[in-house]
CSV table of C-alpha atoms in Angstrom, one decimal:
chain,number,residue,atom,x,y,z
A,1,MET,CA,-35.6,222.2,166.3
A,2,SER,CA,-32.8,221.2,163.9
A,3,GLU,CA,-32.5,223.0,160.6
A,4,GLU,CA,-33.6,219.9,158.7
A,5,ASN,CA,-36.7,219.5,160.9
A,6,LYS,CA,-37.5,223.2,160.6
A,7,HIS,CA,-37.5,223.1,156.8
A,8,ARG,CA,-39.6,219.9,156.8
A,9,ALA,CA,-42.1,221.6,159.1
A,10,THR,CA,-42.3,224.6,156.8
A,11,ALA,CA,-43.0,222.3,153.8
A,12,ALA,CA,-45.6,220.4,155.8
A,13,ALA,CA,-47.3,223.7,156.8
A,14,ILE,CA,-47.4,224.9,153.2
A,15,LEU,CA,-48.7,221.8,151.5
A,16,PRO,CA,-52.3,221.8,152.9
A,17,LEU,CA,-52.6,225.5,152.4
A,18,VAL,CA,-52.1,225.2,148.7
A,19,GLY,CA,-54.7,222.5,148.3
A,20,GLY,CA,-52.7,219.4,149.0
A,21,ALA,CA,-50.6,217.2,146.8
A,22,ALA,CA,-53.5,216.5,144.4
A,23,ASN,CA,-53.6,220.2,143.6
A,24,VAL,CA,-49.8,220.5,142.8
A,25,THR,CA,-48.8,219.9,139.2
A,26,SER,CA,-45.2,221.1,139.4
A,27,VAL,CA,-42.6,222.1,141.9
A,28,ALA,CA,-39.5,224.3,141.3
A,29,HIS,CA,-37.6,227.1,142.9
A,30,CYS,CA,-35.5,230.1,142.0
A,31,MET,CA,-33.3,232.2,144.3
A,32,THR,CA,-35.9,233.2,146.8
A,33,ARG,CA,-39.2,231.6,145.7
A,34,LEU,CA,-40.9,228.2,145.8
A,35,ARG,CA,-42.7,228.1,142.4
A,36,LEU,CA,-45.7,225.8,142.3
A,37,GLY,CA,-48.0,224.8,139.4
A,38,LEU,CA,-51.5,224.5,140.8
A,39,ARG,CA,-54.6,222.9,139.3
A,40,ASP,CA,-57.0,225.1,141.1
A,41,ARG,CA,-55.8,228.3,142.7
A,42,SER,CA,-59.1,228.9,144.5
A,43,LEU,CA,-58.0,226.2,146.9
A,44,VAL,CA,-55.1,228.3,148.2
A,45,GLN,CA,-55.6,229.7,151.7
A,46,GLU,CA,-53.5,232.8,151.1
A,47,GLU,CA,-54.1,234.5,154.4
A,48,ALA,CA,-53.1,231.5,156.4
A,49,LEU,CA,-50.1,230.9,154.0
A,50,THR,CA,-48.7,234.4,154.4
A,51,ALA,CA,-49.2,234.2,158.2
A,52,LEU,CA,-46.6,231.3,158.4
A,53,PRO,CA,-43.4,232.6,160.0
A,54,ALA,CA,-41.2,231.3,157.2
A,55,VAL,CA,-43.2,232.8,154.4
A,56,MET,CA,-42.2,236.4,153.4
A,57,GLY,CA,-44.9,236.8,150.8
A,58,VAL,CA,-46.6,235.3,147.8
A,59,VAL,CA,-46.7,236.3,144.1
A,60,ASP,CA,-49.5,235.0,141.9
A,61,ASP,CA,-48.0,234.8,138.4
A,62,ASP,CA,-47.8,232.1,135.8
A,63,THR,CA,-46.8,229.9,138.7
A,64,TYR,CA,-47.9,230.4,142.3
A,65,GLN,CA,-44.7,231.7,144.0
A,66,ILE,CA,-44.1,231.5,147.7
A,67,VAL,CA,-41.3,233.8,148.9
A,68,LEU,CA,-39.1,232.0,151.4
A,69,GLY,CA,-35.8,233.8,151.0
A,70,PRO,CA,-32.4,232.9,149.7
A,71,GLY,CA,-31.0,229.7,151.2
A,72,ALA,CA,-34.2,228.6,152.9
A,73,VAL,CA,-36.0,227.9,149.6
A,74,ALA,CA,-33.3,225.5,148.4
A,75,ARG,CA,-33.8,223.5,151.6
A,76,VAL,CA,-37.6,223.6,151.8
A,77,THR,CA,-38.2,222.6,148.1
A,78,PRO,CA,-36.8,219.0,148.4
A,79,GLU,CA,-38.8,218.5,151.6
A,80,PHE,CA,-41.9,219.8,149.9
A,81,GLU,CA,-41.3,217.5,146.9
A,82,ALA,CA,-40.9,214.5,149.2
A,83,LEU,CA,-44.2,215.3,151.0
A,84,VAL,CA,-46.0,215.7,147.7
A,85,ALA,CA,-44.7,212.3,146.5
A,86,ALA,CA,-45.6,210.7,149.9
A,87,GLU,CA,-49.1,212.1,149.9
A,88,ARG,CA,-49.7,211.0,146.3
A,89,ALA,CA,-48.4,207.5,147.1
A,90,ALA,CA,-50.7,207.2,150.1
A,91,ALA,CA,-53.8,208.4,148.4
A,92,PRO,CA,-53.3,208.4,144.6
A,93,GLU,CA,-57.0,208.9,143.9
A,94,GLY,CA,-57.6,211.4,146.6
A,95,PRO,CA,-59.0,214.7,145.4
A,96,ALA,CA,-57.4,218.0,146.3
A,97,ALA,CA,-58.2,219.1,149.8
A,98,PRO,CA,-61.0,221.6,149.9
A,99,ALA,CA,-60.1,225.1,151.0
A,100,ALA,CA,-61.2,226.2,154.4
A,101,PRO,CA,-63.9,228.8,154.3
A,102,ALA,CA,-62.6,232.3,154.3
A,103,ALA,CA,-62.9,234.1,157.5
A,104,PRO,CA,-65.6,236.8,157.5
A,105,ALA,CA,-64.4,240.3,156.9
A,106,GLY,CA,-63.8,242.2,160.0
A,107,GLY,CA,-66.1,245.1,160.8
A,108,SER,CA,-63.4,247.4,162.0
A,109,ASP,CA,-62.8,250.4,159.8
A,110,PRO,CA,-59.0,251.0,160.5
A,111,VAL,CA,-56.8,249.5,157.7
A,112,THR,CA,-54.8,246.5,159.0
A,113,ALA,CA,-52.0,244.4,157.6
A,114,GLU,CA,-54.6,241.8,156.6
A,115,GLU,CA,-56.5,244.4,154.5
A,116,LEU,CA,-53.3,245.5,152.9
A,117,ALA,CA,-52.4,241.9,152.1
A,118,ALA,CA,-55.8,241.4,150.5
A,119,GLN,CA,-55.4,244.6,148.5
A,120,GLY,CA,-51.9,243.4,147.5
A,121,ALA,CA,-53.3,240.1,146.3
A,122,ALA,CA,-55.9,242.0,144.2
A,123,LEU,CA,-53.2,244.2,142.7
A,124,ARG,CA,-51.1,241.1,141.9
A,125,ALA,CA,-54.1,239.5,140.2
A,126,GLU,CA,-54.7,242.6,138.2
A,127,ARG,CA,-51.1,242.8,137.2
A,128,LYS,CA,-51.1,239.2,136.2
A,129,ALA,CA,-54.1,239.7,133.9
A,130,ARG,CA,-52.5,242.8,132.4
A,131,ASN,CA,-49.2,241.1,131.8
A,132,ALA,CA,-50.7,238.1,129.9
A,133,THR,CA,-49.9,239.6,126.5
A,134,PRO,CA,-48.1,237.7,123.8
A,135,PHE,CA,-45.0,239.9,124.1
A,136,LYS,CA,-44.8,239.7,127.9
A,137,LEU,CA,-45.4,235.9,127.8
A,138,PHE,CA,-42.6,235.7,125.3
A,139,LEU,CA,-40.3,237.7,127.7
A,140,ARG,CA,-41.3,235.3,130.5
A,141,ARG,CA,-40.2,232.3,128.4
A,142,ILE,CA,-36.9,234.0,127.7
A,143,ALA,CA,-36.5,234.6,131.4
A,144,ASN,CA,-37.2,230.9,132.1
A,145,ILE,CA,-34.1,230.1,130.0
A,146,PHE,CA,-31.8,232.2,132.1
A,147,VAL,CA,-33.2,232.0,135.6
A,148,PRO,CA,-32.0,228.4,136.1
A,149,LEU,CA,-28.4,229.6,135.4
A,150,ILE,CA,-28.4,232.2,138.2
A,151,PRO,CA,-27.1,229.8,141.0
A,152,ALA,CA,-24.1,228.9,138.9
A,153,LEU,CA,-23.5,232.6,138.0
A,154,ILE,CA,-23.6,233.5,141.7
A,155,GLY,CA,-21.3,230.7,142.8
A,156,CYS,CA,-18.8,231.4,140.1
A,157,GLY,CA,-19.0,235.1,140.6
A,158,ILE,CA,-18.2,234.9,144.3
A,159,ILE,CA,-15.3,232.6,143.6
A,160,ALA,CA,-14.1,235.1,141.0
A,161,GLY,CA,-14.3,237.9,143.5
A,162,LEU,CA,-12.4,235.9,146.1
A,163,ASN,CA,-9.7,235.0,143.6
A,164,GLY,CA,-9.4,238.7,142.6
A,165,LEU,CA,-9.0,239.6,146.2
A,166,LEU,CA,-6.3,237.0,146.7
A,167,VAL,CA,-4.4,238.2,143.6
A,168,ASN,CA,-4.5,241.8,144.7
A,169,LEU,CA,-3.2,240.9,148.1
A,170,GLY,CA,-0.5,238.6,146.7
A,171,ARG,CA,-1.8,235.7,148.8
A,172,LEU,CA,-1.9,231.9,147.9
A,173,PRO,CA,-0.3,232.2,144.5
A,174,GLY,CA,-0.5,228.4,144.1
A,175,LEU,CA,-4.3,228.4,144.6
A,176,THR,CA,-5.4,231.4,142.5
A,177,PRO,CA,-4.9,229.8,139.1
A,178,ALA,CA,-7.2,226.9,140.2
A,179,LEU,CA,-9.8,229.4,141.5
A,180,ALA,CA,-9.6,231.3,138.2
A,181,ALA,CA,-10.3,228.0,136.4
A,182,ILE,CA,-13.2,227.1,138.6
A,183,ALA,CA,-14.7,230.6,138.3
A,184,SER,CA,-14.3,230.8,134.5
A,185,GLY,CA,-15.3,227.3,133.5
A,186,PHE,CA,-19.0,227.9,133.6
A,187,MET,CA,-18.9,231.2,131.8
A,188,ALA,CA,-16.7,229.6,129.0
A,189,LEU,CA,-19.6,227.1,128.4
A,190,ILE,CA,-22.6,229.2,129.3
A,191,ALA,CA,-23.7,229.1,125.6
A,192,VAL,CA,-24.2,225.4,125.8
A,193,PHE,CA,-26.5,225.7,128.9
A,194,VAL,CA,-28.5,228.5,127.2
A,195,GLY,CA,-29.0,226.3,124.1
A,196,TYR,CA,-30.1,223.3,126.3
A,197,ASN,CA,-32.6,225.5,128.3
A,198,THR,CA,-33.9,227.2,125.1
A,199,ALA,CA,-34.7,223.9,123.4
A,200,LYS,CA,-36.4,222.7,126.6
A,201,GLU,CA,-38.4,225.8,127.0
A,202,PHE,CA,-39.7,225.9,123.4
A,203,GLY,CA,-40.5,222.2,123.1
A,204,GLY,CA,-37.5,220.8,121.4
A,205,THR,CA,-35.0,218.1,122.5
A,206,PRO,CA,-32.8,219.8,125.1
A,207,ILE,CA,-29.6,217.9,124.3
A,208,LEU,CA,-29.9,218.9,120.6
A,209,GLY,CA,-30.3,222.5,121.6
A,210,GLY,CA,-27.1,222.2,123.6
A,211,ALA,CA,-25.3,220.5,120.7
A,212,VAL,CA,-26.2,223.3,118.3
A,213,ALA,CA,-25.1,226.0,120.8
A,214,SER,CA,-21.8,224.2,121.6
A,215,ILE,CA,-20.6,225.1,118.1
A,216,ILE,CA,-20.3,228.7,119.3
A,217,VAL,CA,-17.6,227.8,121.9
A,218,TYR,CA,-15.7,225.2,119.9
A,219,ALA,CA,-12.1,226.3,119.5
A,220,LYS,CA,-11.9,225.3,115.8
A,221,VAL,CA,-14.5,227.8,114.7
A,222,ALA,CA,-11.5,230.1,114.3
A,223,ASP,CA,-10.8,228.3,111.0
A,224,VAL,CA,-14.3,229.3,109.6
A,225,GLU,CA,-14.6,232.5,107.7
A,226,ALA,CA,-17.9,234.4,107.5
A,227,PHE,CA,-18.6,237.9,106.1
A,228,GLY,CA,-14.9,238.2,105.1
A,229,GLN,CA,-13.5,237.6,108.6
A,230,HIS,CA,-12.5,234.6,110.7
A,231,LEU,CA,-14.9,233.7,113.5
A,232,SER,CA,-13.7,233.7,117.2
A,233,PRO,CA,-14.6,231.0,119.7
A,234,GLY,CA,-17.5,232.4,121.8
A,235,GLN,CA,-18.5,235.0,119.2
A,236,GLY,CA,-22.2,235.8,119.6
A,237,GLY,CA,-22.2,234.4,123.1
A,238,VAL,CA,-25.6,233.7,124.8
A,239,LEU,CA,-27.6,235.6,122.2
A,240,GLY,CA,-26.1,233.5,119.4
A,241,ALA,CA,-26.8,230.3,121.4
A,242,LEU,CA,-30.4,231.5,122.0
A,243,ALA,CA,-31.0,232.1,118.3
A,244,ALA,CA,-29.2,228.9,117.2
A,245,ALA,CA,-31.3,226.7,119.6
A,246,CYS,CA,-34.5,228.4,118.6
A,247,LEU,CA,-33.7,227.6,115.0
A,248,GLY,CA,-32.9,224.1,116.1
A,249,VAL,CA,-36.3,223.7,117.7
A,250,TYR,CA,-38.0,224.9,114.6
A,251,VAL,CA,-36.1,222.5,112.3
A,252,GLU,CA,-36.7,219.6,114.7
A,253,LYS,CA,-40.5,220.2,114.8
A,254,ARG,CA,-40.6,220.3,111.0
A,255,CYS,CA,-38.6,217.1,110.8
A,256,ARG,CA,-40.9,215.3,113.3
A,257,ARG,CA,-43.8,216.3,111.1
A,258,TRP,CA,-42.5,215.2,107.8
A,259,VAL,CA,-39.8,212.5,108.4
A,260,PRO,CA,-41.1,208.9,108.4
A,261,GLU,CA,-41.1,207.2,111.8
A,262,SER,CA,-38.9,204.4,110.5
A,263,VAL,CA,-35.9,206.8,109.9
A,264,ASP,CA,-36.8,209.5,112.3
A,265,VAL,CA,-34.2,208.5,114.9
A,266,LEU,CA,-31.5,208.9,112.3
A,267,VAL,CA,-32.6,211.8,110.2
A,268,THR,CA,-34.2,214.2,112.7
A,269,PRO,CA,-31.2,214.6,115.0
A,270,THR,CA,-28.8,214.9,112.1
A,271,VAL,CA,-30.8,217.6,110.3
A,272,THR,CA,-31.5,219.4,113.6
A,273,VAL,CA,-27.8,219.8,114.3
A,274,LEU,CA,-26.6,220.2,110.7
A,275,VAL,CA,-29.0,223.0,109.4
A,276,PRO,CA,-28.9,225.3,112.4
A,277,GLY,CA,-25.2,224.5,112.8
A,278,LEU,CA,-24.4,225.8,109.3
A,279,ALA,CA,-26.7,228.8,109.9
A,280,THR,CA,-24.9,229.5,113.1
A,281,LEU,CA,-21.5,229.4,111.6
A,282,PHE,CA,-22.3,231.4,108.5
A,283,GLY,CA,-24.7,234.0,109.9
A,284,LEU,CA,-25.9,233.8,113.5
A,285,MET,CA,-22.5,234.0,115.2
A,286,PHE,CA,-21.5,237.1,113.3
A,287,LEU,CA,-24.8,238.8,113.7
A,288,ALA,CA,-25.2,237.9,117.4
A,289,GLY,CA,-21.6,239.1,118.0
A,290,GLU,CA,-22.5,242.5,116.5
A,291,VAL,CA,-25.6,242.7,118.7
A,292,SER,CA,-23.6,241.7,121.8
A,293,SER,CA,-20.9,244.4,121.0
A,294,TRP,CA,-23.7,246.9,120.5
A,295,ILE,CA,-25.3,246.1,123.9
A,296,GLY,CA,-21.9,246.5,125.7
A,297,ASP,CA,-21.2,249.8,123.9
A,298,ALA,CA,-24.7,251.1,124.5
A,299,ALA,CA,-24.5,250.4,128.2
A,300,ASP,CA,-21.1,252.1,128.4
A,301,TRP,CA,-22.3,255.1,126.4
A,302,LEU,CA,-25.5,255.4,128.5
A,303,LEU,CA,-23.7,255.6,131.8
A,304,ALA,CA,-20.7,257.6,130.4
A,305,HIS,CA,-22.9,260.3,129.0
A,306,GLY,CA,-26.2,259.9,130.9
A,307,GLY,CA,-24.6,259.1,134.3
A,308,ALA,CA,-26.8,260.5,137.1
A,309,GLY,CA,-29.8,261.0,134.7
A,310,ALA,CA,-29.7,257.4,133.4
A,311,GLY,CA,-29.3,256.1,137.0
A,312,LEU,CA,-32.2,258.2,138.1
A,313,LEU,CA,-34.5,256.7,135.4
A,314,LEU,CA,-33.3,253.1,135.8
A,315,GLY,CA,-33.5,253.2,139.6
A,316,GLY,CA,-36.8,254.9,139.7
A,317,LEU,CA,-38.6,253.0,137.0
A,318,PHE,CA,-37.3,249.5,137.7
A,319,LEU,CA,-40.1,248.5,140.1
A,320,PRO,CA,-42.8,249.8,137.7
A,321,LEU,CA,-41.1,247.7,135.0
A,322,VAL,CA,-41.3,244.7,137.3
A,323,MET,CA,-45.1,245.4,137.8
A,324,LEU,CA,-45.5,245.5,134.0
A,325,GLY,CA,-43.5,242.3,133.5
A,326,LEU,CA,-40.9,244.1,131.2
A,327,HIS,CA,-37.9,243.6,133.6
A,328,GLN,CA,-37.5,240.1,132.1
A,329,ALA,CA,-36.1,241.7,128.9
A,330,LEU,CA,-33.1,242.8,131.0
A,331,ILE,CA,-31.9,239.3,131.9
A,332,PRO,CA,-30.2,238.4,128.6
A,333,ILE,CA,-28.8,241.9,128.6
A,334,HIS,CA,-27.2,241.4,132.0
A,335,THR,CA,-25.9,238.0,130.9
A,336,THR,CA,-24.4,239.4,127.7
A,337,LEU,CA,-22.6,242.2,129.7
A,338,ILE,CA,-21.2,239.7,132.2
A,339,GLU,CA,-20.0,237.5,129.4
A,340,GLY,CA,-18.3,240.4,127.6
A,341,ALA,CA,-17.0,242.6,130.4
A,342,GLY,CA,-17.0,240.2,133.3
A,343,PHE,CA,-19.8,242.2,135.1
A,344,THR,CA,-23.0,244.1,134.5
A,345,VAL,CA,-23.0,247.8,135.3
A,346,LEU,CA,-26.8,247.9,135.2
A,347,LEU,CA,-27.7,245.6,138.2
A,348,PRO,CA,-26.2,247.7,141.0
A,349,ILE,CA,-28.2,250.7,139.7
A,350,LEU,CA,-31.4,248.7,139.5
A,351,ALA,CA,-30.7,247.3,143.0
A,352,MET,CA,-31.3,250.8,144.4
A,353,ALA,CA,-35.0,250.3,143.8
A,354,GLY,CA,-35.0,247.9,146.7
A,355,ALA,CA,-33.2,250.5,148.9
A,356,GLY,CA,-36.0,253.0,148.3
A,357,GLN,CA,-38.5,250.4,149.5
A,358,VAL,CA,-36.6,249.8,152.7
A,359,GLY,CA,-36.4,253.5,153.4
A,360,ALA,CA,-40.1,254.0,152.7
A,361,ALA,CA,-40.9,251.1,155.0
A,362,LEU,CA,-39.0,252.7,157.9
A,363,ALA,CA,-40.9,255.9,157.3
A,364,ILE,CA,-44.2,254.1,157.3
A,365,TYR,CA,-43.3,252.4,160.5
A,366,LEU,CA,-42.6,255.8,162.2
A,367,ARG,CA,-45.6,257.6,160.7
A,368,LEU,CA,-48.1,254.9,161.9
A,369,PRO,CA,-47.2,254.4,165.5
A,370,ARG,CA,-50.7,253.2,166.5
A,371,ASN,CA,-51.2,250.7,163.7
A,372,THR,CA,-49.6,247.7,165.3
A,373,SER,CA,-50.8,245.4,162.5
A,374,ILE,CA,-48.9,247.2,159.7
A,375,ARG,CA,-45.9,247.8,161.9
A,376,THR,CA,-45.7,244.1,162.7
A,377,THR,CA,-45.7,243.3,158.9
A,378,ILE,CA,-42.9,245.8,158.4
A,379,LYS,CA,-40.8,244.4,161.2
A,380,SER,CA,-41.0,240.9,159.7
A,381,ALA,CA,-40.4,242.1,156.1
A,382,LEU,CA,-37.7,244.6,156.7
A,383,TRP,CA,-34.7,242.4,157.1
A,384,PRO,CA,-35.4,240.4,154.0
A,385,GLY,CA,-35.7,243.8,152.3
A,386,PHE,CA,-32.2,244.7,153.4
A,387,LEU,CA,-31.0,241.4,151.8
A,388,GLY,CA,-32.7,242.3,148.5
A,389,VAL,CA,-36.0,240.3,148.9
A,390,GLY,CA,-38.4,243.1,148.4
A,391,GLU,CA,-41.7,241.3,147.6
A,392,PRO,CA,-43.0,241.3,151.2
A,393,LEU,CA,-42.5,245.1,151.5
A,394,ILE,CA,-43.9,245.8,148.1
A,395,TYR,CA,-47.0,243.7,148.1
A,396,GLY,CA,-47.6,243.7,151.8
A,397,VAL,CA,-47.0,247.4,152.6
A,398,SER,CA,-46.1,250.1,150.0
A,399,LEU,CA,-48.0,249.1,146.9
A,400,PRO,CA,-51.4,248.6,148.6
A,401,LEU,CA,-50.9,252.0,150.3
A,402,GLY,CA,-50.3,253.7,146.9
A,403,ARG,CA,-48.4,256.9,147.6
A,404,PRO,CA,-45.7,255.3,149.6
A,405,PHE,CA,-44.9,253.0,146.6
A,406,VAL,CA,-44.4,256.1,144.5
A,407,THR,CA,-42.1,257.8,147.1
A,408,ALA,CA,-40.2,254.5,147.5
A,409,CYS,CA,-39.5,254.6,143.7
A,410,ALA,CA,-38.3,258.1,144.2
A,411,GLY,CA,-35.8,256.8,146.8
A,412,GLY,CA,-34.6,254.2,144.3
A,413,ALA,CA,-34.2,257.0,141.7
A,414,PHE,CA,-31.9,259.0,143.9
A,415,GLY,CA,-29.8,255.9,144.8
A,416,GLY,CA,-29.6,255.0,141.1
A,417,ALA,CA,-28.5,258.6,140.2
A,418,PHE,CA,-25.7,258.4,142.8
A,419,VAL,CA,-24.3,255.2,141.4
A,420,GLY,CA,-24.8,256.4,137.9
A,421,LEU,CA,-22.9,259.6,138.6
A,422,PHE,CA,-19.9,257.6,139.7
A,423,ASN,CA,-20.1,255.5,136.5
A,424,GLN,CA,-20.1,258.7,134.5
A,425,LEU,CA,-17.0,259.9,136.5
A,426,GLY,CA,-15.2,256.7,135.5
A,427,THR,CA,-15.8,254.4,138.4
A,428,ASP,CA,-17.7,251.4,137.1
A,429,VAL,CA,-19.7,249.6,139.7
A,430,GLY,CA,-20.8,246.2,138.4
A,431,SER,CA,-22.0,242.7,139.5
A,432,THR,CA,-20.5,239.4,138.3
A,433,ALA,CA,-23.9,237.7,138.5
A,434,ILE,CA,-27.6,238.4,138.4
A,435,GLY,CA,-30.3,237.6,141.0
A,436,PRO,CA,-29.2,239.1,144.4
A,437,SER,CA,-29.5,242.7,145.3
A,438,GLY,CA,-29.3,244.8,148.5
A,439,TRP,CA,-26.7,243.6,151.0
A,440,ALA,CA,-26.6,240.2,149.3
A,441,LEU,CA,-24.9,241.8,146.2
A,442,PHE,CA,-21.8,242.8,148.1
A,443,PRO,CA,-19.9,239.5,147.5
A,444,LEU,CA,-20.6,239.8,143.8
A,445,LEU,CA,-19.4,243.4,143.2
A,446,ASP,CA,-16.7,244.1,140.7
A,447,GLY,CA,-15.4,247.2,138.9
A,448,ASN,CA,-12.5,248.9,137.2
A,449,HIS,CA,-11.0,250.7,140.2
A,450,GLY,CA,-10.5,248.0,142.8
A,451,LEU,CA,-12.9,246.2,145.1
A,452,ALA,CA,-12.7,248.6,148.0
A,453,GLN,CA,-13.8,251.6,145.9
A,454,THR,CA,-16.5,249.6,144.2
A,455,ILE,CA,-18.0,248.4,147.5
A,456,ALA,CA,-17.8,252.0,148.9
A,457,VAL,CA,-19.7,253.5,146.0
A,458,TYR,CA,-22.4,250.7,146.1
A,459,ALA,CA,-22.8,251.0,149.9
A,460,ALA,CA,-23.1,254.8,149.7
A,461,GLY,CA,-25.7,254.3,146.9
A,462,LEU,CA,-27.7,252.1,149.2
A,463,LEU,CA,-27.5,254.7,152.0
A,464,VAL,CA,-28.7,257.4,149.6
A,465,GLY,CA,-31.6,255.1,148.5
A,466,TYR,CA,-32.5,254.4,152.2
A,467,VAL,CA,-32.4,258.1,153.2
A,468,ALA,CA,-34.2,259.4,150.0
A,469,GLY,CA,-36.9,256.8,150.3
A,470,PHE,CA,-37.4,257.6,154.0
A,471,VAL,CA,-37.5,261.4,153.5
A,472,ALA,CA,-39.8,261.2,150.5
A,473,THR,CA,-42.2,258.9,152.2
A,474,TYR,CA,-42.2,260.6,155.6
A,475,TRP,CA,-43.0,264.0,154.2
A,476,PHE,CA,-44.9,263.2,151.0
A,477,GLY,CA,-46.1,259.6,151.4
A,478,PHE,CA,-49.3,260.4,153.3
A,479,THR,CA,-52.2,262.8,153.1
A,480,LYS,CA,-53.9,264.0,156.2
A,481,THR,CA,-56.9,261.8,155.3
A,482,MET,CA,-54.6,258.7,155.0
A,483,LEU,CA,-53.0,259.4,158.3
A,484,ALA,CA,-56.4,259.7,160.0
A,485,GLU,CA,-57.5,256.4,158.5
A,486,LEU,CA,-54.3,254.4,158.9
A,487,ASN,CA,-52.8,255.7,162.2
A,488,VAL,CA,-55.3,253.8,164.3
A,489,ALA,CA,-55.0,250.7,166.4
A,490,PRO,CA,-56.6,247.7,164.7
A,491,ASP,CA,-59.1,247.2,167.5
A,492,ALA,CA,-59.9,250.9,168.0
A,493,PRO,CA,-63.0,252.6,166.6
A,494,ALA,CA,-62.5,254.5,163.4
A,495,PRO,CA,-62.8,258.3,163.4
A,496,ALA,CA,-66.2,259.6,162.3
A,497,SER,CA,-66.5,260.4,158.7
A,498,PRO,CA,-69.5,261.9,157.0
A,499,ALA,CA,-69.0,260.0,153.8
A,500,PRO,CA,-67.1,256.7,154.4
A,501,VAL,CA,-65.1,255.6,151.4
A,502,ALA,CA,-64.7,251.9,150.5
A,503,THR,CA,-61.4,250.3,151.0
A,504,GLU,CA,-60.7,249.8,147.3
A,505,GLU,CA,-61.6,253.4,146.6
A,506,ARG,CA,-59.3,254.6,149.4
A,507,VAL,CA,-56.4,252.8,147.8
A,508,ARG,CA,-57.2,254.5,144.4
A,509,GLU,CA,-57.4,257.9,146.2
A,510,LYS,CA,-54.0,257.3,147.8
A,511,VAL,CA,-52.3,256.6,144.5
């Protein structure tokens, strides 16, 4: 089957399992996930969906997210959109397809991958309800501003890395200036894109948000004096653009409410650009510039003085932060560091959390030789885990088991401590973009001591994370009771127990 037909077949298999075109309200994708807005999530046949070969996992959040992996998701999404449009055109009044009745629960007592998937789905639903606080919803909206920028950050980051390699080798001197321009053009104007997305996210006119934010990167702002000093083009960066566009949205909404319709087309755009523009020049640029400088200094201080300890905490706590929805607060911090220093030193440390998950999965695979169901799940999810797509391992294996999730976090903590130690010793390991992790982060690495040393430290950190996650899970990830319950073939009778414990209670016990 050709690549095009394969992706079309994947889209065609997914559509009926999410309730058909009538149940789909929006379609989008990020680096690894197909993100769907659904009218009725009870129509989703999740068990059948996760059984599809191309689907690595699902995440039930503000949108219903189907993990397809990097590359594949960008090809499946347009095919899915075309199928949705075609189905709607053929039956515009047709109701959403009813969900197939759920299969009856199996009577076998041994825990299978299907049970773990169901437990993972329950944990995702619980996490979603817990994360629906005003503060976390606000963080999610902030993340929605920056996530669409990730593909450009990755592309420009890889080109910047290639250009740096050619410069260091003294090769193609006629081409390297052009590559530098291509790699730097987006970062020079990133404030404009942030302003555009901010206005779009908060209900304003996107182009007006971009217009207000573009003031920050205009060269002639150097002629403007604020707080006793001349401004610099780009001062305040993405944080200034975010604040300026938010103010623009507020002003625009006020204008729409009070300005007569007869002059709205003239007055509202003018006031929306003028008032926030003046506030940006005479306040926001300076204040956001101070905050951006503080963030860069704080990151440098943290790793210079905290080193291994800071890396231990960041690597070990990152996945719990993801579960709580607080990791989205890091996205503007990463972007600010990239804008200021050219790379973020935090992402390679946080990426160690995924290495701990991989090591834990390998240990689970060896500790449960008889449970072919869980081992099959691990085999299908392991390679995506190496590439930084951790959801299938987290929600399909370690989190439902409980203790292995904790020991996997311990593996990430050791990997983070290793990379943090080298930062403390003066070897910065950074990433020129956000989004990828695991092996997929190698093309985006940058630092202050040459690419070879940066890659070596990051690779060694991954190895430490793998080994620590493996050892911690192999020796401490299972109790004797857990092994007795789990290390059984799916079709074998369960060992006799005087007081059987319900599946949900077993999971709580394991944690």
